[in-house]
CSV table of C-alpha atoms in Angstrom, one decimal:
chain,number,residue,atom,x,y,z
A,89,MET,CA,3.8,-39.3,43.9
A,90,PHE,CA,3.0,-36.9,40.9
A,91,GLN,CA,4.5,-34.2,42.8
A,92,ALA,CA,7.7,-36.3,43.1
A,93,ASN,CA,8.9,-36.4,39.6
A,94,LEU,CA,8.6,-33.0,38.9
A,95,THR,CA,12.0,-30.5,38.2
A,96,SER,CA,12.4,-27.1,38.8
A,97,VAL,CA,13.2,-25.8,35.0
A,98,THR,CA,16.0,-22.5,35.5
A,99,ILE,CA,16.3,-21.9,31.7
A,100,PHE,CA,14.1,-21.9,28.5
A,101,LEU,CA,15.2,-23.3,24.7
A,102,PHE,CA,14.1,-21.4,22.5
A,103,LEU,CA,13.0,-23.8,18.9
A,104,GLY,CA,12.6,-20.4,16.6
A,105,PHE,CA,12.2,-20.9,13.7
A,106,SER,CA,15.1,-24.1,13.5
A,107,HIS,CA,12.3,-26.4,11.5
A,108,TYR,CA,13.0,-24.0,8.6
A,109,PRO,CA,16.6,-24.0,8.9
A,110,LYS,CA,16.5,-22.1,5.4
A,111,VAL,CA,14.9,-19.1,5.9
A,112,ASP,CA,17.2,-18.6,9.6
A,113,ILE,CA,18.6,-15.3,8.4
A,114,THR,CA,15.6,-14.0,5.8
A,115,VAL,CA,13.1,-13.7,8.9
A,116,PHE,CA,16.3,-11.8,11.3
A,117,VAL,CA,17.1,-9.7,8.9
A,118,LEU,CA,13.2,-8.1,8.5
A,119,CYS,CA,13.1,-8.6,12.0
A,120,LEU,CA,16.2,-6.3,12.3
A,121,LEU,CA,14.5,-3.8,9.8
A,122,MET,CA,11.0,-4.0,11.6
A,123,TYR,CA,13.1,-3.6,14.8
A,124,LEU,CA,14.6,-1.0,13.8
A,125,THR,CA,11.9,1.1,12.1
A,126,THR,CA,9.9,0.8,14.5
A,127,LEU,CA,12.4,2.7,16.9
A,128,LEU,CA,13.2,5.0,14.4
A,129,GLY,CA,9.5,6.6,13.5
A,130,ASN,CA,8.6,6.1,17.2
A,131,MET,CA,10.9,8.1,18.1
A,132,ILE,CA,10.9,11.1,16.4
A,133,LEU,CA,6.6,10.6,16.2
A,134,ILE,CA,7.7,11.3,20.4
A,135,SER,CA,10.4,14.0,20.0
A,136,ILE,CA,8.8,16.1,17.4
A,137,THR,CA,5.6,15.7,19.8
A,138,ILE,CA,7.4,17.7,23.1
A,139,LEU,CA,9.3,20.3,20.9
A,140,ASP,CA,6.4,21.2,18.9
A,141,SER,CA,3.5,23.0,20.3
A,142,ARG,CA,1.3,22.7,18.0
A,143,LEU,CA,1.4,19.4,18.3
A,144,HIS,CA,0.3,19.7,21.7
A,145,THR,CA,-3.3,18.5,21.4
A,146,PRO,CA,-6.0,15.7,22.4
A,147,MET,CA,-5.1,12.8,18.8
A,148,TYR,CA,-0.2,13.6,18.9
A,149,PHE,CA,-0.7,12.5,23.2
A,150,PHE,CA,-2.2,9.9,22.4
A,151,LEU,CA,0.2,8.8,19.5
A,152,SER,CA,3.1,9.4,21.8
A,153,ASN,CA,1.3,7.4,24.4
A,154,LEU,CA,1.3,4.0,21.1
A,155,SER,CA,4.2,5.4,20.2
A,156,PHE,CA,6.3,4.8,23.6
A,157,LEU,CA,3.9,1.6,23.8
A,158,ASP,CA,5.2,0.1,20.7
A,159,ILE,CA,8.5,0.6,21.0
A,160,TRP,CA,8.0,-0.6,24.7
A,161,TYR,CA,6.0,-3.8,22.7
A,162,THR,CA,8.3,-4.7,20.1
A,163,SER,CA,11.8,-4.4,22.2
A,164,SER,CA,10.0,-7.3,24.5
A,165,ALA,CA,9.6,-9.5,21.9
A,166,LEU,CA,12.3,-9.2,19.0
A,167,ALA,CA,15.5,-7.9,21.0
A,168,PRO,CA,15.9,-11.2,22.6
A,169,MET,CA,15.3,-13.2,19.3
A,170,LEU,CA,17.7,-11.3,17.7
A,171,ALA,CA,20.2,-11.0,20.1
A,172,ASN,CA,19.9,-14.2,20.5
A,173,PHE,CA,20.3,-15.0,16.5
A,174,VAL,CA,23.5,-13.4,17.3
A,175,SER,CA,24.9,-14.7,19.8
A,176,GLY,CA,23.8,-18.2,19.0
A,177,LYS,CA,22.4,-19.3,22.1
A,178,ASN,CA,18.6,-19.6,21.3
A,179,THR,CA,17.9,-19.5,25.8
A,180,ILE,CA,16.6,-17.4,28.2
A,181,SER,CA,16.7,-17.8,32.4
A,182,PHE,CA,13.1,-17.8,34.2
A,183,SER,CA,13.7,-14.8,35.3
A,184,GLY,CA,14.2,-13.6,31.6
A,185,CYS,CA,11.6,-15.3,30.3
A,186,ALA,CA,9.5,-14.0,32.5
A,187,ALA,CA,9.9,-10.6,32.4
A,188,GLN,CA,9.7,-10.9,28.8
A,189,MET,CA,6.3,-12.5,28.6
A,190,TYR,CA,4.8,-9.3,31.2
A,191,PHE,CA,6.3,-6.4,29.3
A,192,SER,CA,4.8,-7.8,26.3
A,193,LEU,CA,2.1,-8.9,27.3
A,194,ALA,CA,1.2,-5.5,29.3
A,195,MET,CA,2.4,-3.4,26.4
A,196,GLY,CA,0.2,-4.7,23.9
A,197,SER,CA,-3.0,-5.6,25.8
A,198,SER,CA,-2.1,-1.5,26.7
A,199,GLU,CA,-2.6,-0.4,23.0
A,200,CYS,CA,-5.8,-3.1,22.3
A,201,VAL,CA,-7.6,-0.3,25.0
A,202,LEU,CA,-5.9,2.9,23.5
A,203,LEU,CA,-6.3,2.1,20.5
A,204,SER,CA,-10.7,1.9,20.2
A,205,MET,CA,-10.0,4.8,23.0
A,206,MET,CA,-7.8,6.9,19.7
A,207,ALA,CA,-11.0,5.4,18.3
A,208,TYR,CA,-13.5,8.1,20.5
A,209,ASP,CA,-11.4,10.0,20.4
A,210,ARG,CA,-11.4,10.2,16.3
A,211,TYR,CA,-15.4,9.6,15.9
A,212,VAL,CA,-15.6,13.4,19.0
A,213,ALA,CA,-13.2,15.3,16.8
A,214,ILE,CA,-15.0,14.6,13.0
A,215,CYS,CA,-19.1,14.4,14.4
A,216,ASN,CA,-19.1,16.8,18.1
A,217,PRO,CA,-16.2,19.7,16.3
A,218,LEU,CA,-17.6,21.9,18.3
A,219,ARG,CA,-17.6,20.3,21.7
A,220,TYR,CA,-14.5,18.4,21.0
A,221,PRO,CA,-12.3,20.8,23.4
A,222,ILE,CA,-14.5,20.4,26.3
A,223,ILE,CA,-15.5,16.9,26.2
A,224,MET,CA,-11.4,16.1,25.4
A,225,ASN,CA,-9.9,17.8,27.6
A,226,LYS,CA,-6.5,17.5,29.0
A,227,ARG,CA,-7.9,15.6,32.7
A,228,VAL,CA,-9.9,12.7,30.5
A,229,CYS,CA,-6.7,12.1,28.2
A,230,VAL,CA,-4.5,12.1,30.8
A,231,GLN,CA,-7.4,9.5,32.6
A,232,ILE,CA,-8.3,7.9,28.8
A,233,ALA,CA,-4.6,6.9,28.9
A,234,ALA,CA,-3.5,5.8,32.7
A,235,VAL,CA,-6.6,3.3,32.3
A,236,SER,CA,-4.7,2.0,28.7
A,237,TRP,CA,-2.0,0.8,30.8
A,238,VAL,CA,-2.9,-0.4,34.1
A,239,THR,CA,-4.8,-2.0,32.5
A,240,GLY,CA,-2.7,-4.2,30.2
A,241,CYS,CA,-0.7,-4.0,33.5
A,242,LEU,CA,-2.9,-5.9,36.0
A,243,THR,CA,-4.1,-7.8,33.3
A,244,ALA,CA,-0.8,-9.0,31.9
A,245,PHE,CA,0.1,-9.1,35.6
A,246,MET,CA,-2.7,-11.7,36.4
A,247,GLU,CA,-1.9,-13.7,33.4
A,248,THR,CA,2.0,-14.7,34.1
A,249,VAL,CA,1.5,-15.0,36.9
A,250,SER,CA,-1.3,-17.9,36.8
A,251,VAL,CA,0.8,-19.6,33.6
A,252,LEU,CA,4.2,-19.4,35.3
A,253,GLN,CA,2.8,-20.8,39.0
A,254,LEU,CA,2.2,-24.1,36.9
A,255,PRO,CA,4.4,-26.7,37.1
A,256,LEU,CA,6.2,-27.1,34.0
A,257,CYS,CA,7.7,-31.2,35.2
A,258,GLY,CA,11.4,-30.4,33.7
A,259,ASN,CA,10.0,-29.3,29.7
A,260,SER,CA,11.6,-26.1,29.0
A,261,ILE,CA,12.0,-26.3,25.5
A,262,ILE,CA,9.3,-23.2,24.4
A,263,ASP,CA,8.8,-23.4,20.2
A,264,HIS,CA,8.6,-20.7,19.5
A,265,PHE,CA,10.8,-17.5,19.3
A,266,ALA,CA,10.3,-15.9,22.9
A,267,CYS,CA,8.2,-16.5,25.5
A,268,GLU,CA,4.9,-16.5,24.7
A,269,ILE,CA,2.5,-17.0,27.4
A,270,LEU,CA,0.6,-19.7,25.1
A,271,ALA,CA,3.5,-21.5,24.0
A,272,VAL,CA,5.0,-21.9,27.4
A,273,LEU,CA,1.8,-23.2,28.7
A,274,LYS,CA,1.9,-26.1,26.6
A,275,LEU,CA,5.0,-26.9,28.7
A,276,ALA,CA,3.0,-27.5,32.0
A,277,CYS,CA,2.0,-30.6,33.3
A,278,VAL,CA,-1.1,-30.1,34.8
A,279,ASP,CA,-4.8,-29.6,34.6
A,280,THR,CA,-4.1,-26.2,32.8
A,281,SER,CA,-8.9,-25.5,32.0
A,282,LYS,CA,-8.4,-22.4,35.4
A,283,VAL,CA,-6.0,-20.9,33.8
A,284,LYS,CA,-6.9,-20.4,30.1
A,285,LEU,CA,-10.6,-19.5,31.2
A,286,ILE,CA,-9.2,-17.0,33.0
A,287,MET,CA,-7.2,-16.0,29.4
A,288,LEU,CA,-10.3,-16.6,27.7
A,289,VAL,CA,-12.4,-13.7,29.7
A,290,ILE,CA,-9.4,-10.8,29.4
A,291,THR,CA,-8.4,-12.2,26.0
A,292,ILE,CA,-12.2,-11.5,25.5
A,293,LEU,CA,-12.4,-8.0,26.4
A,294,LEU,CA,-8.8,-6.2,25.3
A,295,LEU,CA,-9.5,-8.2,22.1
A,296,PRO,CA,-12.6,-8.6,20.4
A,297,MET,CA,-14.5,-5.9,22.7
A,298,PRO,CA,-12.5,-2.6,21.9
A,299,MET,CA,-12.4,-3.9,18.1
A,300,LEU,CA,-16.4,-3.8,18.7
A,301,LEU,CA,-16.2,0.2,19.5
A,302,ILE,CA,-13.1,0.7,16.9
A,303,CYS,CA,-15.5,-0.4,14.4
A,304,ILE,CA,-18.5,2.1,15.7
A,305,SER,CA,-16.6,5.0,16.2
A,306,TYR,CA,-15.1,4.2,12.0
A,307,ALA,CA,-19.0,4.0,10.8
A,308,LEU,CA,-19.9,7.0,13.0
A,309,ILE,CA,-17.1,8.5,11.2
A,310,LEU,CA,-17.9,7.6,7.6
A,311,SER,CA,-21.3,8.2,7.5
A,312,ASN,CA,-20.6,12.0,9.4
A,313,ILE,CA,-17.9,11.9,5.8
A,314,LEU,CA,-20.3,10.5,3.5
A,315,ARG,CA,-22.6,14.2,4.4
A,316,ILE,CA,-19.2,16.4,3.6
A,317,SER,CA,-20.1,18.1,-0.3
A,318,SER,CA,-16.2,18.7,-1.4
A,319,ALA,CA,-15.3,15.0,-3.2
A,320,ASP,CA,-11.9,16.1,-1.9
A,321,GLY,CA,-12.4,16.0,1.5
A,322,GLN,CA,-14.7,12.9,1.4
A,323,SER,CA,-11.5,11.1,-0.8
A,324,LYS,CA,-8.8,12.4,1.6
A,325,ALA,CA,-11.3,11.4,4.9
A,326,PHE,CA,-12.1,8.0,3.4
A,327,SER,CA,-8.2,7.3,2.5
A,328,THR,CA,-7.3,8.4,6.3
A,329,CYS,CA,-9.5,5.6,7.9
A,330,ALA,CA,-9.2,3.1,5.8
A,331,ALA,CA,-5.1,3.1,6.1
A,332,HIS,CA,-6.5,3.5,9.7
A,333,LEU,CA,-8.3,0.6,9.3
A,334,THR,CA,-5.8,-1.0,7.9
A,335,VAL,CA,-3.3,-1.5,10.9
A,336,VAL,CA,-6.3,-2.9,13.5
A,337,VAL,CA,-8.1,-5.3,11.3
A,338,LEU,CA,-3.5,-6.5,11.1
A,339,PHE,CA,-3.5,-6.5,14.6
A,340,TYR,CA,-6.3,-7.9,15.8
A,341,GLY,CA,-6.8,-10.1,12.8
A,342,MET,CA,-3.7,-11.6,13.8
A,343,ALA,CA,-4.0,-11.5,18.0
A,344,LEU,CA,-7.6,-12.9,18.0
A,345,CYS,CA,-6.9,-16.0,14.8
A,346,VAL,CA,-4.2,-16.8,17.4
A,347,TYR,CA,-5.5,-16.4,20.9
A,348,LEU,CA,-9.3,-16.9,20.3
A,349,LYS,CA,-8.6,-19.7,17.9
A,350,PRO,CA,-10.5,-23.2,19.0
A,351,SER,CA,-8.1,-25.3,21.3
A,352,GLY,CA,-8.3,-28.6,18.6
A,353,VAL,CA,-6.1,-26.6,15.9
A,354,ASP,CA,-2.2,-26.9,16.1
A,355,SER,CA,-0.9,-24.4,14.1
A,356,LYS,CA,2.1,-23.5,16.2
A,357,GLU,CA,4.9,-22.4,12.3
A,358,ILE,CA,1.6,-20.2,11.9
A,359,ASP,CA,1.3,-18.7,15.3
A,360,LYS,CA,5.4,-18.0,15.5
A,361,PHE,CA,4.5,-15.3,11.9
A,362,MET,CA,1.3,-14.7,12.9
A,363,THR,CA,2.9,-13.0,15.7
A,364,LEU,CA,5.7,-11.5,14.1
A,365,VAL,CA,2.8,-8.9,11.9
A,366,TYR,CA,1.2,-7.6,15.5
A,367,ALA,CA,4.0,-7.9,17.8
A,368,GLY,CA,6.8,-6.3,14.3
A,369,LEU,CA,5.0,-5.3,11.6
A,370,THR,CA,1.9,-3.4,13.0
A,371,PRO,CA,4.2,-1.4,15.5
A,372,MET,CA,6.1,-0.1,12.5
A,373,LEU,CA,3.3,0.7,10.0
A,374,ASN,CA,1.4,2.7,12.9
A,375,PRO,CA,3.4,5.9,13.2
A,376,ILE,CA,3.8,5.6,9.5
A,377,ILE,CA,0.0,5.1,8.8
A,378,TYR,CA,-1.2,7.4,11.7
A,379,SER,CA,1.1,11.4,12.0
A,380,LEU,CA,4.2,10.5,9.8
A,381,ARG,CA,2.3,11.0,6.3
A,382,ASN,CA,0.2,14.4,8.5
A,383,LYS,CA,0.9,17.4,7.2
A,384,ASP,CA,1.1,19.1,10.6
A,385,VAL,CA,3.7,16.7,11.4
A,386,LYS,CA,6.7,16.7,8.5
A,387,ALA,CA,5.6,21.0,8.7
A,388,ALA,CA,7.0,20.1,12.2
A,389,VAL,CA,9.4,17.5,10.8
A,390,LYS,CA,10.9,20.6,8.7
A,391,LYS,CA,11.0,23.3,10.9
A,392,LEU,CA,13.2,21.2,13.4
A,393,LEU,CA,15.3,19.8,10.8
A,394,ILE,CA,15.7,24.0,9.8
A,395,ARG,CA,17.4,24.7,13.2
A,396,ASN,CA,19.8,22.1,13.1
A,397,PRO,CA,22.5,22.6,10.6
A,398,PHE,CA,22.5,19.0,10.0
A,399,GLY,CA,19.2,18.9,9.3
A,400,THR,CA,19.7,22.4,6.7
A,401,ALA,CA,22.6,20.3,4.6
A,402,LEU,CA,20.1,17.8,4.6
A,403,ILE,CA,17.6,19.6,3.2
A,404,SER,CA,19.1,21.4,0.6
A,405,VAL,CA,20.9,17.9,-0.8
A,406,LEU,CA,17.3,16.4,-0.9
A,407,LYS,CA,16.2,19.1,-2.8
């Protein structure tokens, strides 16, 4: 009798930030700026990494992977929301929702693993510089990147399938601005304890454990930095580590608050803003924090601009 009442859902309706109509335009403008900045910054980083042979190193190989992930991650989360705001139709098809959920989870999960591997790369480079070329050779770098991508894609597939196969009883209103997996899970009208257990195991593997590895790596890096005799060298190293850790704390911290908060805590609006932080703000900050402040990257950008007639004119204007 219960199964007979189930209806098939083909279209979902997003509530977004409709509870706060006065902030709709503000959120749209902020999201548009974050999205465009993310695209520009990450595309610049990928381009100069490919074009400048001096940046063909493990660090920039991982940064290029991170930039590619960020572009897809932000596009899957923010682009549909921006399109819906412009069109005035806050809807998405079932297949579209499935695709958005999968790509958001896959890119976000892959980034969780990749960030921890990047922290390990920095640990080896700073604490074992003589062995660095041997430990982080080309084959190892490709394997690390592949493991990050495969892990993210497989775990995302498991979570997406486990949630979307649940009966939704005709309820098609998602109280979010995207097909976020927890928001969609709330539409199910059956026991979801097994799915929640799967998600809990995957979340623990992809959030606290990589974050712990990152913290250990940077703790070892900082202990090594303290042995540097140059005060200027210590200051620059601390500044770099602090910037990296700030982005890591923002990304992992917001995700942990959303996915590992107690089940009795219901904070839908706060969850939406937290999602904006780790899906929009951190992908925008990553290229700025990790690379665009770097002297090598600045030199590569300047070199490319000089080769381009428009770039040469731009440099002369800036001077």
